[in-house]
Every structure is written in C-alpha cells, then in structure tokens.
XYZ file of C-alpha atoms in Angstrom:
346
model
C 107.783 110.420 124.342
C 107.461 107.867 121.538
C 105.147 110.033 119.435
C 105.321 113.708 118.563
C 102.336 115.895 119.369
C 101.539 116.088 115.661
C 101.585 112.289 115.336
C 99.320 111.933 118.348
C 96.829 114.401 116.948
C 96.658 112.458 113.672
C 96.038 109.218 115.574
C 93.428 110.833 117.772
C 91.541 112.332 114.862
C 91.454 108.938 113.153
C 90.163 107.417 116.393
C 87.403 110.016 116.726
C 86.315 109.422 113.139
C 86.181 105.653 113.681
C 83.975 106.098 116.741
C 81.657 108.494 114.917
C 81.165 105.813 112.252
C 80.695 103.195 114.965
C 77.924 105.168 116.640
C 76.210 105.759 113.299
C 76.318 102.001 112.811
C 74.677 101.373 116.188
C 71.994 103.990 115.609
C 71.005 102.323 112.363
C 69.520 99.409 114.300
C 67.301 101.353 116.695
C 63.561 101.183 116.159
C 61.378 104.277 115.982
C 60.195 103.718 119.553
C 63.739 103.290 120.861
C 63.560 99.503 120.639
C 66.949 97.803 120.503
C 65.869 94.200 120.080
C 65.173 92.171 116.938
C 63.156 88.985 116.362
C 65.464 86.001 116.118
C 68.381 87.989 117.456
C 69.924 88.845 120.817
C 67.639 90.347 123.441
C 70.451 91.924 125.446
C 72.205 94.129 122.887
C 70.945 97.366 124.429
C 73.105 97.631 127.526
C 76.003 99.759 126.185
C 74.151 101.952 123.730
C 73.072 104.921 125.878
C 76.565 105.239 127.346
C 78.110 105.208 123.875
C 75.670 107.637 122.289
C 75.995 110.126 125.139
C 79.737 110.351 124.508
C 79.244 111.734 121.006
C 76.173 113.866 121.684
C 73.369 111.620 120.407
C 71.426 112.207 123.600
C 67.941 112.290 122.095
C 68.390 108.781 120.756
C 69.853 107.656 124.070
C 66.847 108.984 125.985
C 64.470 107.269 123.576
C 66.267 103.967 124.026
C 66.314 104.334 127.815
C 62.582 104.992 127.867
C 62.117 101.760 125.934
C 64.360 99.971 128.453
C 62.341 101.383 131.348
C 58.993 100.460 129.830
C 59.832 97.019 128.420
C 63.001 95.667 130.027
C 63.029 96.857 133.646
C 61.434 94.609 136.272
C 59.965 95.988 139.529
C 62.999 94.726 141.471
C 65.382 96.662 139.197
C 66.692 93.654 137.283
C 66.731 93.736 133.496
C 65.048 91.341 131.097
C 67.949 90.013 129.046
C 66.417 86.850 127.593
C 63.428 85.990 125.431
C 61.484 84.844 128.496
C 60.583 87.905 130.626
C 59.941 85.642 133.609
C 63.410 84.133 133.518
C 65.137 85.625 136.564
C 67.789 82.918 136.833
C 69.564 82.661 133.482
C 71.607 85.522 132.043
C 71.083 87.876 134.984
C 74.302 89.495 133.836
C 75.547 92.048 136.360
C 78.133 93.412 133.944
C 75.338 94.367 131.551
C 73.286 95.790 134.403
C 76.237 98.020 135.335
C 76.607 99.283 131.768
C 72.922 100.158 131.485
C 72.969 101.793 134.902
C 75.977 103.977 134.132
C 74.627 105.024 130.746
C 71.307 106.043 132.292
C 72.924 107.876 135.201
C 75.192 109.890 132.896
C 72.043 111.194 131.204
C 70.187 111.926 134.423
C 67.752 109.088 133.778
C 67.348 108.254 137.432
C 64.078 106.443 136.680
C 66.295 103.787 135.091
C 69.596 104.063 136.951
C 68.397 103.970 140.551
C 66.260 100.814 140.277
C 69.089 98.991 138.492
C 71.685 100.111 141.022
C 69.522 99.039 143.936
C 69.279 95.614 142.306
C 73.033 95.418 141.683
C 73.700 95.993 145.387
C 71.692 92.908 146.309
C 74.110 90.720 144.338
C 77.294 91.513 146.259
C 78.932 88.402 147.679
C 80.307 88.100 151.258
C 83.858 88.710 150.033
C 82.914 92.030 148.435
C 83.070 90.738 144.875
C 80.434 90.232 142.193
C 79.873 87.260 139.881
C 79.369 87.760 136.171
C 75.853 86.352 136.399
C 73.918 86.272 139.640
C 73.643 82.472 139.755
C 77.341 81.835 139.066
C 79.518 80.310 141.749
C 82.562 82.567 141.525
C 83.191 86.304 141.700
C 85.015 87.861 138.768
C 87.321 90.852 138.301
C 85.510 92.279 135.274
C 82.175 92.441 137.072
C 83.541 93.530 140.432
C 85.550 96.360 138.897
C 82.646 97.640 136.805
C 80.123 97.362 139.632
C 82.596 99.267 141.801
C 82.792 102.061 139.228
C 78.990 102.100 139.124
C 78.929 102.559 142.889
C 81.064 105.687 142.522
C 78.391 107.212 140.284
C 76.031 106.965 143.270
C 78.582 108.230 145.828
C 78.439 104.799 147.403
C 82.109 104.786 148.333
C 81.660 102.032 150.883
C 80.639 99.583 148.173
C 83.244 100.917 145.734
C 85.979 100.414 148.328
C 84.804 96.884 149.115
C 85.079 96.116 145.408
C 88.546 97.666 145.402
C 89.572 95.610 148.426
C 88.482 92.492 146.541
C 90.500 93.500 143.455
C 93.565 94.254 145.557
C 93.275 90.937 147.373
C 93.214 89.151 144.025
C 96.316 91.036 142.926
C 98.137 90.115 146.133
C 97.151 86.439 145.848
C 98.605 86.167 142.339
C 102.168 84.974 142.854
C 102.831 83.214 139.525
C 104.408 85.826 137.202
C 103.172 83.957 134.140
C 99.491 83.858 135.087
C 96.865 86.185 136.485
C 93.906 84.457 138.101
C 90.821 86.647 138.294
C 88.096 84.597 139.977
C 87.444 83.945 143.677
C 85.071 81.986 145.837
C 82.761 83.715 148.295
C 85.541 83.778 150.871
C 87.691 85.808 148.505
C 90.243 83.091 147.735
C 91.415 82.892 144.132
C 90.160 79.909 142.183
C 92.691 78.114 139.995
C 92.095 75.997 136.938
C 91.739 72.750 138.851
C 88.561 74.193 140.438
C 87.263 75.879 137.286
C 89.060 79.186 137.641
C 90.310 81.157 134.635
C 93.454 83.215 134.151
C 95.428 85.427 131.799
C 98.364 83.504 130.348
C 101.246 85.792 129.373
C 102.626 83.181 126.949
C 99.528 83.326 124.728
C 97.840 85.942 122.574
C 94.120 86.831 122.606
C 93.819 86.837 126.370
C 91.092 88.415 128.509
C 93.079 91.552 129.292
C 89.864 93.288 130.293
C 89.804 91.428 133.591
C 92.771 93.500 134.740
C 91.529 96.574 132.886
C 88.321 96.942 134.851
C 90.257 96.772 138.122
C 92.520 99.548 136.842
C 89.506 101.697 135.991
C 88.040 101.274 139.467
C 91.292 102.285 141.159
C 91.806 105.221 138.797
C 88.298 106.452 139.633
C 88.831 106.039 143.359
C 92.016 108.067 143.085
C 90.022 110.804 141.335
C 87.502 110.826 144.172
C 89.820 110.536 147.147
C 93.183 111.844 145.959
C 94.697 108.975 147.928
C 97.820 107.674 146.208
C 97.271 104.214 147.666
C 94.953 103.663 144.706
C 97.708 104.433 142.186
C 100.260 101.814 143.251
C 98.048 98.811 142.297
C 97.358 100.378 138.886
C 101.091 100.593 138.290
C 101.481 96.930 139.231
C 98.700 95.868 136.865
C 100.381 97.916 134.152
C 103.690 96.197 134.913
C 101.955 92.838 134.474
C 100.296 93.779 131.194
C 103.611 94.827 129.696
C 104.865 91.284 130.275
C 102.038 89.913 128.098
C 102.239 89.109 124.418
C 102.466 91.632 121.594
C 98.696 91.954 121.170
C 98.117 93.205 124.712
C 97.068 96.635 123.350
C 96.006 95.352 119.920
C 93.014 93.169 120.662
C 89.263 93.657 120.977
C 89.567 93.117 124.727
C 92.384 95.637 125.213
C 90.404 98.865 125.453
C 89.522 98.736 129.144
C 93.130 98.399 130.231
C 94.206 100.963 127.618
C 91.883 103.538 129.170
C 93.067 102.549 132.641
C 96.635 103.149 131.469
C 95.734 106.495 129.852
C 94.116 107.667 133.090
C 97.175 106.505 135.035
C 99.367 108.523 132.656
C 97.232 111.618 133.257
C 97.834 111.268 137.001
C 101.498 110.215 137.005
C 103.076 111.048 133.655
C 103.936 107.371 133.058
C 104.195 107.375 129.263
C 103.358 103.704 129.024
C 99.805 104.990 129.173
C 100.259 106.779 125.854
C 101.750 103.640 124.303
C 98.849 101.522 125.550
C 96.118 103.900 124.424
C 97.678 104.509 121.002
C 98.065 100.776 120.472
C 94.366 100.262 121.014
C 93.344 103.277 118.927
C 95.479 101.988 116.061
C 93.787 98.598 116.403
C 90.297 100.130 116.287
C 91.074 102.240 113.226
C 92.739 99.342 111.417
C 90.152 96.685 112.194
C 86.920 98.644 111.745
C 84.702 96.740 109.335
C 83.185 98.872 106.634
C 79.756 97.335 106.250
C 76.281 98.686 105.715
C 73.749 99.134 108.472
C 70.181 97.826 108.170
C 69.250 100.774 105.896
C 72.123 100.109 103.507
C 74.113 103.152 104.596
C 77.834 102.980 105.250
C 78.866 102.752 108.844
C 81.435 100.843 110.840
C 81.047 97.949 113.199
C 83.857 95.809 114.583
C 84.729 92.156 114.364
C 87.926 90.172 114.911
C 88.903 86.745 113.670
C 88.500 84.833 116.933
C 84.819 85.721 117.381
C 81.542 84.640 115.796
C 80.841 86.652 112.653
C 77.423 87.847 113.820
C 75.704 91.192 114.176
C 75.824 91.128 117.973
C 79.630 91.285 117.918
C 79.688 94.189 115.453
C 77.202 96.180 117.535
C 78.657 95.331 120.940
C 82.195 96.371 120.075
C 81.006 99.500 118.284
C 79.347 100.539 121.549
C 82.041 99.884 124.124
C 84.982 101.007 121.971
C 83.479 104.503 122.111
C 84.393 104.990 125.746
C 87.806 103.407 125.645
C 88.912 105.449 122.625
C 87.345 108.838 123.336
C 88.110 108.924 127.044
C 91.695 107.768 126.456
C 92.178 110.614 124.008
C 90.733 113.160 126.437
C 92.896 112.085 129.377
C 96.070 112.152 127.305
C 95.244 115.492 125.701
C 94.543 117.206 129.014
C 97.867 115.972 130.433
C 99.704 117.235 127.354
C 97.900 120.577 127.442
C 96.211 119.985 124.100
C 92.772 120.724 125.579
C 92.527 124.483 125.904
C 89.590 126.705 126.749
C 88.351 128.909 123.929
C 88.382 132.588 124.804
C 85.276 134.364 123.582
C-alpha cells in the first residue's frame, strides 16, 4: 500500500475538516424559511444541498430546505422549477439535478418530495434505456444515465437500474479507440462521435469530464452491492483501467470525485489499491484547493473554485455540496476495508 495507516488517517481527517467547512459555507446562504434561491442569482442551486447536509448531520436544515422545495419548486407532475419562469417546462429540465434532489430527499425519508420527482424521472427514459442531461436534449448521456440508475436503486426499481446499466455497458463496449471515451448515444443506443455533436474524454488532455465515467462506476458498484453479482465488478475495473491512462490530473480535478468514490467502492469490494490512490488524490485536491472566503454573514467557511470555471458564487456552492459525498463516502469505504471502522463497546 502506498500510504501507511497513519498517513491515511491524517489525510482523512483533513478531508473531513474541509467538508465540515464546506457545509458551513452552504448553510450560510439558506434563508430562514429554507429558501435556497437569491434574486439575480441561480434558481437551481438547491439540488445537492439536502444530500450534502444529511451526510454531516445537519438534518434539521435539510428538512427545512426540502419543505421549501416541496412548497415552491415542485410541480404537480413531479418536475422541478429550475428557472426564473415557473411555467417553463422545456428549458433546463435537468434530470441530473432532479436525481440529486430525489436522492437527498429519499435519504431523509422525505417521500413527499422524493416519490413525485422519481415518478417524473421515469417518464424521461429514452428507448435505449439511457437518459439525456435535459429532457429536451437529443442525446443520452453517461452522467445522467448513471445517476438516474442509482436513483432507481433507492426505490428498489432494479429493472430501471439494470436498463441504465445495460446502456452504460453498451457504451463501454462501443468505445474502441483507446485514446478517447465517447459518452453520448442516440435513442437507438449508438455512440455519437464528434462529427455528429458527440463529446468524449481525451486522454491526451487535462481537465476532462472524468465524471462521465465516474457515474457509471457508481451505478455498477451499487448494483454489485444489491445483487452480489460479480458481473457488475468487471466493467468498473475496465473503467478504472481507462482512467489510469488519462493525464496526471485524473484524480486532481473538480470533476474527479465521482470516479474517485467509484474507485474507493471498488477497492472495498476487491482490494484493488488503485482505489486508495484515486480517493486520496481527490481528497488532497479538495483540501489544497478549498477557498477560504466568507459566507454571506461574514463568517469564515470554505467553498470551492478552480481556475477553469467562472468565478461566481454558484460554483463555490455547487462544489461545496457535491464534494461532501465523494470525500466522506470514499473515506468510509476505505476505512471499513482496512478495519479502521470499529464498533464501540459500551
């Protein structure tokens, strides 16, 4: 193992502290009624908050925010209002954000929020079993399909989860160029290349969308947890093989956390120590890059921003929310495999 147990514990403690500061930063922007929306600012910054706050025990705040979502952002059909115009059901119907909100609510037993959203998500599945990023978009995408598949597992909807997994596996099998990973398909399930508007991960470049592979890994890891079927582990290993051919920032980028958690889970199942390397790389990145700025009340907290993104509040808040899961869950999976998580005898 590359790190000693003592070195890992130091890294993990630094990661936990960074996430605690990140959650404090997020909480500083919530209104007294749970509102997570500001005039002149983004109207869709609320989708990751409940999930993030639940991880560190801020459940009262999460419930308050979810009640606000239910009362002001949830349409009768289960879709979420994500734009300034509440009647706009075409633009920015972002299924990725719906899945985040749904999972956060379900983790807290807020079925008044999670069930309507999930029932809406199901209506957006394409004939090939994939999901587009936004409902009106032409192509299905790995990020959305993987995360909607994980959401389906929360509801014991294994049929939908497995259709999402079949789509992800088909994409993996269709990728034959070792230097590129295409992650979009048409409704027939055929990968779309750049000449038709498709996007891909380029292993020769830094700052790539590693999350597209990461969300597929998370879906397959979760299906292995549910079924115990090792057929779900082999594709994760292949995605991990691919990621280790990418550039040096593959675990040191704002988009690396999803795959880092997927690798940490894979390590917990198989003992493949590349999972420790991946997770520690991302934790180091989070600790190093956390921006020490004040929240809206002037108190110290920590958001996140990196140099290839707009320097705006939305970025600071969004990363502070989703990094919580990737860091804390990675730590937990690695610690349980190493036997560092022990029951306390009373």
